[in-house]
Amino acid sequence: MTSKWIGKRVPRLDGPERVTGELKYMTDYHYNNMVWGRVLRPPYPYAKIKSMDTTRAKNLPGVIAVLTHEDIPGFNGFGIVVPDQPVLCEDVVRTTADAVALVAAETEEIAEEALALIDVDYERLDAVTDAEFAITEQAPKLHADGNIHSHVVIKNGEVEKAFQEADIILENTFHSPRQMHAFIETEGGWGILEKDGTLTIQCPGQYAYRDRLQIARALAWNPARIRVISSPVGGAFGGKDEITVQIYLALLALHTGGRPVKIHYKREESVIAGMKRHPFKVKMKTAAKKDGTLLANQVLAIADTGAYASLGGAVISLAIEHSCGPYKIPNVDLEGYCVYTNNGIAGAFRGFGVNQVCMGIETHMDMIAAELGIDPIEIRKKNVYHQGDVSSLGHVVKGSVGTWKTLEAAEKCDLWINREKYKAEISEPWKKRGVSIATSFHGVGMGIGLPDYGAASIQLLPGGRFEVGVGCEEIGGGNGTVYAQVAAEILQCDVTDIVVVQGDTSRTLDGGTVTASRSTYTGGRAVATAAPNMLNLLTKAAGEIFGVSEEQVRVADKKVVVYDADGKADSSLSFAEIYDYLYENRRDTRVEGHFMLPKEKKEIKGSGGAPHRLYGYLTHVVMVEVDTLTGETEVLRVVSIPDAGKVINPQGLEGQAEGGAVMGIGYALYEDTIIENGYHKTTNFSNYILPTVKDSPQIETFPVEELEETGPFGAKGIGEVVMIPIIAATISAIHDAVGVRIKHLPATPERVYAALKARKDQTNQSNEENVM
Amino acid sequence: MATIRFKVNGKEKVVDTHTTKTLLDVLRDDLYLTGSKECCGKGECGSCSVMINDEVVCSCLVLVGQVEGEDIKTVEGVGTSTNMDIIQEAFIKEGATQCGYCTPGFIVAARSFLNKIEKVPTLEEIEEGIAGNICRCTGYTKIVKAIQTAAEERFSRIGAAVTQGNLQGKGD
């Protein structure tokens, strides 16, 4: 069957409002009688609060409310898994990202002045700033249960025996950066206490229903009294998955006499208060046979989650689950710790722990290949698992697996075939080029132990259009256009006949998060489940109108057609006419579709949720040029080969692949939020280097489509893995260019230069020794 | 407080405000033109780009008192959804907008760039034209392509206008 909309380059349906500036983000709204809200942060990363006095602030003219922990009606905490982060600190502050008090005032300036008039008496404590130290007995305990938030272990086979039998063993330690999401729209929004006593929170987020639950818990309210509008979002990447300012807005809105409250962080506040990627230390020991067959992998990963858990436990679980790559390694010993420190707060971020471990296994694959003289693609092909194989974790992989095909496509791409030619085309005599490859994967959906479902509604509108409602927010990826394509394909209409509504608890069903590479897969499947129900509704109505059985009625080409006994089209009705009939007879015009994600039945003991039922796969080929005089690296070309199952919108997929590649380059080469002794040294984009167009390489995307039977039209998810293998591929390409391996990321010019110098010094020394 | 007069998108505006308020804040809070966004507030990202007398500036770095009597163009003045500029059409066609929060700044920078070129630009020239804007979603590839598409469109229209003897044709 040919598709009219699936697999087509449908331009973004919401494009016109985005390119003209007409689209209102939550932080663009304006209310005439508004007040400004601000948050007081502590000056110390770790301190006891001895006393707090808000009198002077409350007396400042123009101040409307000053709130502390005493003003929280319900539970003073939030956190997606373990709500260990205080909404407003009571007796202790654990990070400069903490919130101590809230102010609402007539102007932003008065609110800021009021913050300075809140008197807090602190007793400073020694901050815990090293994750490995945090695990030790001597470290001060930041939380009642100690500093280990979670500990996960996966063991399979006999690792020590395998190491004894191995022909080659590599052992290395890798450090990863504290990457910042750097979404362009900082955290912000509105809190409005409505006249009927309900509360409206307009705030960009990644799961409106869960945000509502966390707000309701802090307020001790029935969630039904709260409406959360969370879409559109000016970028998120995981950084708006957790509560940002929603609860502050809700609390302040209860104290402003119905006047809408706005909070919108300046970038400096966002840098301090916002979640970051977990910095990891990964020790990895990998063994192989002479022929390149992987024998064993031993991993110890320590993740610094900062002062609070948020999704840190899940991040380390995914890291361990993915730490052997998409390979069959029979003997594994994988261990991960998620640890509290006073270093800000870390949480969800695109890649979700896999970026950090992929760097380890893929660097080792590159090193083993070089050591054994095997082609880097061949050694991967030799070790990858296929659908139905047993993974390194010991489970049978049931979802579609495209790794082998992505590697084959990499082998055949121009950049790889002609790499020696391209490497010779250096731009300056002192620059050197390298080409390398890496592959990775990423779970789609939540894994075991968490609820995971999709839901969509479709309503027939006056005039014959359809409103498709999906909870998953529009955070940039274009999922709304994908939902319209899926609906239009099944409802036999144009995509422009579909109006998509997202992220609003009063207009969309609870369909889970827009995270975990799940919104195309889950939301798309929910729409594909709802659409046949709409077809039934349409054909049933037409059957009634014409007095024929439903079997004689079919939806085709924007109409409902009645066929006679010979199967010939007899007469037809437009969707608008069906709507009029239903409306006149006061009949329902809305249907729903629900989808429970398939799960693995058995959790791998101690893994914290592994395995996933489904993974997306991707291989990157990268060419870099390294300046041997400065250590500066430029990525020149990238080939991205994703297996996202059926590609519903190639333009949208390319957008993900290109954006993910550049975010991965930022991780590999530039980006790191520097925190020293608990204080952020990074303050804004002036000292946090983000890739610009000048750093953006030529990127080609060649999808392979390994259809997934449980997905909508065979689609899977891809939002995370698009930024993962490029990190290791870039670092291996640096090695290919200049012969040094950078294991502490980002590979800044300083680090590359130092490595080059150290190698040169070593060579000189050995030359001298030879002479002597 | 002072009364400041200037033109925005061809219309006279009179604003009673602090002269030290940024142009960006005046556009957003006083004139409700929220297409221009604040992202870094430091002139690093270009999300607040506007044209002052055809020159692209970060409106977060300009105090409103400095634009007394000047002619300002924001993204709202480049085109509307019912009457889009070729650069806006090209951004949609090529998939150059994702979350869209940086997009207005890119549209302003790209429009200014197109105003100044006299031939179809090279990729390097396009990159130079938007080097002051940061996008976190797209990886820039499709943005560059969109500007290239719009530039080609502009010059093909000029070519058509010249052929028809209509030298007044602006081409866009």
Coordinates of C-alpha atoms in Angstrom, one line a residue, chain A residues 24-430:
Chain A
K24 CA 3.4 32.7 21.9
Y25 CA 5.7 30.7 24.2
M26 CA 4.6 30.6 27.8
T27 CA 7.2 33.3 28.6
D28 CA 5.8 35.6 25.9
Y29 CA 2.3 36.0 27.4
H30 CA 1.4 39.3 29.0
Y31 CA -1.2 40.2 31.6
N32 CA -1.9 43.8 32.5
N33 CA -2.2 43.4 36.3
M34 CA 0.8 41.1 36.6
V35 CA 3.4 40.9 39.3
W36 CA 7.0 39.6 39.1
G37 CA 8.3 36.7 41.1
R38 CA 11.9 36.0 42.1
V39 CA 13.7 33.3 43.9
L40 CA 16.3 33.7 46.7
R41 CA 19.3 31.4 46.3
P42 CA 21.9 30.7 49.1
P43 CA 25.4 32.1 48.9
Y44 CA 26.9 28.8 50.0
P45 CA 26.9 25.4 48.5
Y46 CA 26.4 23.7 51.8
A47 CA 25.2 25.4 55.0
K48 CA 22.8 25.1 57.9
I49 CA 20.1 27.7 58.1
K50 CA 20.1 29.0 61.6
S51 CA 17.4 31.6 61.2
M52 CA 15.5 33.5 58.6
D53 CA 13.7 36.9 58.9
T54 CA 11.7 38.3 56.0
T55 CA 10.4 41.4 57.8
R56 CA 12.6 44.0 56.0
A57 CA 11.7 42.5 52.6
K58 CA 8.0 42.5 53.4
N59 CA 8.1 46.1 54.5
L60 CA 9.7 47.3 51.2
P61 CA 7.1 49.3 49.2
G62 CA 6.0 47.4 46.2
V63 CA 6.5 44.0 47.7
I64 CA 3.3 41.8 47.6
A65 CA 4.5 38.6 49.2
V66 CA 7.6 37.0 50.7
L67 CA 7.3 33.2 51.1
T68 CA 9.4 30.7 52.9
H69 CA 9.1 27.0 53.7
E70 CA 6.5 27.9 56.3
D71 CA 4.1 29.0 53.5
I72 CA 4.1 25.6 51.8
P73 CA 0.7 24.1 52.5
G74 CA 1.6 20.6 51.5
F75 CA 4.8 18.5 51.0
N76 CA 8.0 20.6 50.9
G77 CA 9.8 18.6 48.2
F78 CA 9.9 17.6 44.6
G79 CA 11.7 15.1 42.4
I80 CA 10.5 12.8 39.7
V81 CA 11.5 9.5 41.4
V82 CA 12.5 10.5 44.9
P83 CA 11.2 13.9 46.0
D84 CA 14.4 14.8 47.9
Q85 CA 14.7 18.4 46.7
P86 CA 13.1 21.0 49.0
V87 CA 10.8 23.5 47.3
L88 CA 12.1 26.0 49.8
C89 CA 14.9 25.0 52.1
E90 CA 14.1 24.9 55.8
D91 CA 17.2 23.9 57.8
V92 CA 19.9 23.2 55.3
V93 CA 21.0 24.3 51.9
R94 CA 22.9 21.7 49.8
T95 CA 23.7 23.7 46.7
T96 CA 23.8 27.2 45.4
A97 CA 21.0 26.0 43.1
D98 CA 18.7 25.7 46.1
A99 CA 15.7 28.0 46.7
V100 CA 15.3 29.6 50.1
A101 CA 12.5 32.1 49.7
L102 CA 10.2 33.6 47.1
V103 CA 9.2 37.2 46.4
A104 CA 6.4 38.7 44.5
A105 CA 6.6 42.4 43.7
E106 CA 5.2 45.1 41.5
T107 CA 8.3 45.2 39.4
E108 CA 11.3 42.9 38.7
E109 CA 13.6 45.5 40.2
I110 CA 11.6 45.7 43.5
A111 CA 11.6 41.9 43.7
E112 CA 15.3 41.8 43.3
E113 CA 15.8 44.5 45.9
A114 CA 13.5 42.5 48.3
L115 CA 15.7 39.4 47.9
A116 CA 18.6 41.4 49.3
L117 CA 16.5 42.3 52.3
I118 CA 15.7 38.7 53.4
D119 CA 17.9 38.0 56.3
V120 CA 19.2 34.5 56.5
D121 CA 21.7 33.4 59.1
Y122 CA 23.8 30.5 57.7
E123 CA 26.4 28.3 59.3
R124 CA 28.8 27.2 56.6
L125 CA 29.6 23.5 56.3
D126 CA 32.4 21.9 54.3
A127 CA 31.1 21.1 50.9
V128 CA 31.4 17.7 49.3
T129 CA 32.7 18.3 45.8
D130 CA 34.2 15.0 44.7
A131 CA 31.9 12.1 43.9
E132 CA 34.5 9.4 44.7
F133 CA 35.2 11.1 48.1
A134 CA 31.4 11.4 48.7
I135 CA 31.2 7.6 48.7
T136 CA 33.8 7.2 51.5
E137 CA 33.0 6.9 55.2
Q138 CA 34.8 10.3 56.0
A139 CA 32.5 12.3 53.8
P140 CA 29.8 14.4 55.5
K141 CA 26.4 12.8 54.8
L142 CA 24.3 15.2 52.6
H143 CA 21.1 13.2 53.0
A144 CA 19.8 11.1 55.9
D145 CA 20.5 7.9 53.9
G146 CA 24.0 8.9 53.0
N147 CA 25.6 10.0 49.8
I148 CA 24.9 7.0 47.6
H149 CA 21.6 7.7 45.9
S150 CA 21.6 4.5 43.9
H151 CA 23.9 1.5 43.2
V152 CA 23.2 -0.8 40.2
V153 CA 25.0 -4.0 39.2
I154 CA 24.6 -6.3 36.2
K155 CA 26.7 -9.5 36.1
N156 CA 26.7 -12.1 33.5
G157 CA 29.2 -15.0 32.8
E158 CA 32.6 -15.2 34.4
V159 CA 34.6 -12.0 33.9
E160 CA 37.9 -13.0 35.7
K161 CA 38.1 -16.3 33.9
A162 CA 37.6 -14.4 30.6
F163 CA 40.3 -11.9 31.4
Q164 CA 42.7 -14.8 31.9
E165 CA 41.8 -16.3 28.6
A166 CA 41.9 -13.1 26.6
D167 CA 44.5 -12.2 24.0
I168 CA 44.1 -8.5 24.5
I169 CA 42.9 -6.5 27.5
L170 CA 42.4 -2.7 27.7
E171 CA 41.9 -0.7 30.8
N172 CA 41.1 3.0 30.8
T173 CA 39.4 5.7 32.8
F174 CA 37.2 8.3 31.1
H175 CA 36.0 11.6 32.5
S176 CA 32.9 13.3 31.0
P177 CA 31.8 16.9 31.1
R178 CA 28.9 18.6 33.0
Q179 CA 27.1 19.6 29.8
M180 CA 24.5 22.3 30.0
H181 CA 21.2 21.9 28.1
A182 CA 21.5 25.6 27.0
F183 CA 17.9 25.6 25.7
I184 CA 17.3 29.0 24.2
E185 CA 14.2 29.7 26.3
T186 CA 15.3 29.9 30.0
E187 CA 13.0 28.5 32.7
G188 CA 9.9 30.7 33.2
G189 CA 6.2 31.0 33.1
W190 CA 3.0 32.2 34.8
G191 CA 1.0 31.3 37.8
I192 CA -2.6 32.5 37.9
L193 CA -5.2 31.9 40.6
E194 CA -8.5 32.0 38.6
K195 CA -11.7 33.5 39.9
D196 CA -13.3 30.1 40.4
G197 CA -10.5 29.1 42.8
T198 CA -8.6 26.9 40.3
L199 CA -5.0 27.5 39.4
T200 CA -3.5 27.8 35.9
I201 CA 0.2 27.2 35.5
Q202 CA 1.6 28.2 32.1
C203 CA 5.1 26.8 32.1
P204 CA 7.1 24.9 29.5
G205 CA 7.7 21.3 30.5
Q206 CA 8.1 17.8 29.3
Y207 CA 5.1 16.1 31.1
A208 CA 2.2 18.4 32.0
Y209 CA 0.4 15.7 34.1
R210 CA 3.4 14.9 36.2
D211 CA 4.2 18.6 36.7
R212 CA 0.6 19.0 37.9
L213 CA 1.0 16.1 40.3
Q214 CA 4.1 17.6 41.8
I215 CA 2.5 21.0 42.1
A216 CA -0.6 19.5 43.8
R217 CA 1.6 17.6 46.3
A218 CA 3.3 20.8 47.4
L219 CA 0.0 22.6 47.6
A220 CA -1.9 19.7 49.2
W221 CA -4.5 20.3 46.5
N222 CA -6.6 18.0 44.4
P223 CA -4.7 18.0 41.1
A224 CA -8.0 18.4 39.3
R225 CA -8.0 22.0 40.5
I226 CA -4.8 22.8 38.6
R227 CA -4.4 23.2 34.9
V228 CA -0.9 23.0 33.5
I229 CA -0.2 24.3 30.0
S230 CA 3.3 23.2 29.0
S231 CA 3.6 23.5 25.3
P232 CA 5.2 25.0 23.2
V233 CA 8.7 24.8 24.7
G234 CA 11.7 26.8 23.6
G235 CA 14.0 23.9 23.8
A236 CA 14.3 21.3 26.6
F237 CA 16.6 18.3 25.9
G238 CA 15.6 16.8 29.2
G239 CA 16.3 20.0 31.1
K240 CA 12.6 20.8 31.6
D241 CA 11.7 17.2 32.5
E242 CA 11.8 17.9 36.2
I243 CA 9.9 20.7 37.9
T244 CA 11.6 24.1 37.1
V245 CA 9.6 27.0 38.4
Q246 CA 6.0 25.6 38.4
I247 CA 5.7 25.2 42.1
Y248 CA 7.2 28.6 42.8
L249 CA 4.6 30.1 40.5
A250 CA 1.8 28.2 42.2
L251 CA 2.8 29.2 45.7
L252 CA 3.2 32.9 44.7
A253 CA -0.1 32.9 42.9
L254 CA -1.9 31.9 46.1
H255 CA -0.6 35.2 47.7
T256 CA -1.2 37.9 45.0
G257 CA -4.9 38.4 45.2
G258 CA -5.5 36.8 41.8
R259 CA -2.9 38.8 40.0
P260 CA -0.9 36.7 37.5
V261 CA 2.7 36.0 38.6
K262 CA 5.6 35.8 36.2
I263 CA 9.0 34.3 36.7
H264 CA 11.5 34.2 33.9
Y265 CA 15.1 33.3 34.8
K266 CA 17.9 35.4 33.4
R267 CA 20.5 33.1 31.9
E268 CA 22.8 33.5 34.9
E269 CA 20.1 32.1 37.2
S270 CA 19.4 29.3 34.8
V271 CA 23.0 28.3 34.7
I272 CA 23.1 28.0 38.5
A273 CA 19.6 26.7 39.2
G274 CA 19.0 24.5 36.1
M275 CA 19.8 20.8 35.9
K276 CA 22.9 19.7 34.1
R277 CA 24.2 16.4 32.6
H278 CA 25.8 14.1 35.2
P279 CA 29.6 14.2 35.0
F280 CA 30.8 10.6 35.0
K281 CA 34.0 8.9 35.9
V282 CA 34.0 5.6 34.0
K283 CA 36.6 2.9 34.6
M284 CA 36.4 0.3 31.9
K285 CA 38.3 -3.0 31.2
T286 CA 37.6 -4.8 28.0
A287 CA 38.9 -8.1 26.7
A288 CA 39.0 -9.7 23.3
K289 CA 40.3 -12.6 21.4
K290 CA 42.9 -12.3 18.7
D291 CA 40.2 -12.5 16.0
G292 CA 38.5 -9.5 17.5
T293 CA 35.7 -11.4 19.3
L294 CA 34.8 -9.5 22.5
L295 CA 35.1 -11.7 25.6
A296 CA 34.5 -9.5 28.6
N297 CA 33.7 -6.0 29.9
Q298 CA 34.1 -4.7 33.4
V299 CA 32.7 -1.2 34.2
L300 CA 32.6 1.0 37.2
A301 CA 30.8 4.2 36.6
I302 CA 30.3 7.0 39.1
A303 CA 27.8 9.7 38.4
D304 CA 27.7 13.0 40.2
T305 CA 24.1 13.9 40.6
G306 CA 24.8 17.0 42.7
A307 CA 22.6 17.8 45.7
Y308 CA 19.5 16.0 44.6
A309 CA 18.4 12.9 42.8
S310 CA 15.9 14.0 40.2
L311 CA 16.4 11.3 37.5
G312 CA 20.0 10.5 38.6
G313 CA 19.1 6.9 39.6
A314 CA 17.6 6.2 36.2
V315 CA 20.5 7.9 34.4
I316 CA 23.0 5.5 36.1
S317 CA 20.7 2.5 35.4
L318 CA 20.6 3.4 31.7
A319 CA 24.4 4.0 31.7
I320 CA 25.0 0.5 33.0
E321 CA 22.4 -1.1 30.7
H322 CA 24.1 0.5 27.7
S323 CA 27.7 0.2 28.8
C324 CA 28.6 -2.7 26.6
G325 CA 27.4 -1.1 23.4
P326 CA 25.1 -3.0 21.0
Y327 CA 27.4 -6.0 21.3
K328 CA 27.3 -9.6 22.5
I329 CA 29.8 -9.8 25.3
P330 CA 29.4 -13.1 27.1
N331 CA 31.1 -12.0 30.4
V332 CA 30.2 -8.7 32.0
D333 CA 30.6 -7.1 35.4
L334 CA 28.9 -3.7 35.3
E335 CA 28.5 -1.5 38.3
G336 CA 27.3 2.1 38.7
Y337 CA 26.9 4.6 41.6
C338 CA 24.8 7.7 41.5
V339 CA 26.3 10.0 44.2
Y340 CA 25.2 13.1 46.0
T341 CA 27.6 16.1 46.2
N342 CA 27.2 19.8 46.6
N343 CA 27.9 20.5 42.9
G344 CA 24.6 22.0 41.7
I345 CA 22.0 19.5 40.5
A346 CA 22.2 17.0 37.6
G347 CA 19.2 15.4 35.9
A348 CA 17.8 14.2 32.6
F349 CA 19.7 15.2 29.5
R350 CA 19.5 13.8 25.9
G351 CA 21.4 10.6 25.9
F352 CA 20.6 10.0 29.6
G353 CA 23.9 8.4 30.8
V354 CA 24.6 6.5 27.6
N355 CA 26.9 9.3 26.2
Q356 CA 29.3 8.8 29.0
V357 CA 29.7 5.0 28.7
C358 CA 29.6 4.9 24.9
M359 CA 32.8 7.0 25.0
G360 CA 34.4 4.1 26.9
I361 CA 33.3 1.1 24.9
E362 CA 33.7 2.7 21.5
T363 CA 37.1 4.0 22.3
H364 CA 38.1 0.5 23.4
M365 CA 36.6 -0.9 20.1
D366 CA 38.8 1.5 18.2
M367 CA 41.9 0.6 20.2
I368 CA 41.3 -3.1 20.0
A369 CA 40.8 -2.9 16.2
A370 CA 44.0 -0.9 15.9
E371 CA 46.0 -3.2 18.1
L372 CA 44.8 -6.3 16.3
G373 CA 44.9 -4.8 12.8
I374 CA 41.2 -5.3 12.1
D375 CA 39.1 -2.8 10.3
P376 CA 37.0 -0.8 12.8
I377 CA 33.8 -1.5 11.0
E378 CA 34.5 -5.2 10.6
I379 CA 35.3 -5.7 14.3
R380 CA 31.9 -4.0 15.2
K381 CA 30.0 -6.1 12.7
K382 CA 31.6 -9.2 14.2
N383 CA 30.4 -8.4 17.6
V384 CA 26.9 -6.8 17.2
Y385 CA 23.8 -8.6 18.3
H386 CA 20.9 -9.1 15.9
Q387 CA 17.2 -9.2 16.6
G388 CA 16.6 -12.5 18.5
D389 CA 20.2 -12.7 19.8
V390 CA 21.2 -12.6 23.4
S391 CA 22.6 -9.2 24.5
S392 CA 25.5 -8.6 26.8
L393 CA 22.9 -8.3 29.6
G394 CA 21.8 -11.8 28.9
H395 CA 18.3 -11.1 27.5
V396 CA 16.9 -12.0 24.1
V397 CA 16.5 -8.8 22.1
K398 CA 13.0 -8.7 20.7
G399 CA 12.7 -5.3 19.1
S400 CA 14.1 -4.5 15.7
V401 CA 17.9 -4.1 15.5
G402 CA 19.5 -2.1 12.8
T403 CA 23.2 -1.8 13.9
W404 CA 24.6 -4.2 11.3
K405 CA 22.8 -2.3 8.5
T406 CA 24.0 1.0 9.8
L407 CA 27.6 -0.3 9.8
E408 CA 27.2 -1.6 6.3
A409 CA 25.9 1.8 5.2
A410 CA 28.9 3.4 6.9
E411 CA 31.2 1.1 5.1
K412 CA 29.7 2.2 1.8
C413 CA 29.5 5.9 2.4
D414 CA 31.8 8.3 0.5
L415 CA 33.5 9.7 3.5
W416 CA 34.6 6.2 4.7
I417 CA 35.5 4.8 1.2
N418 CA 37.5 7.8 0.3
R419 CA 38.8 8.6 3.7
E420 CA 42.5 8.5 2.8
K421 CA 41.9 11.0 0.0
Y422 CA 40.0 13.4 2.2
K423 CA 42.6 13.1 5.0
A424 CA 45.3 14.2 2.6
E425 CA 43.4 17.4 1.7
I426 CA 44.7 19.3 4.8
S427 CA 44.0 23.1 4.9
E428 CA 47.4 24.0 6.3
P429 CA 50.7 22.1 6.5
W430 CA 50.6 22.0 10.3

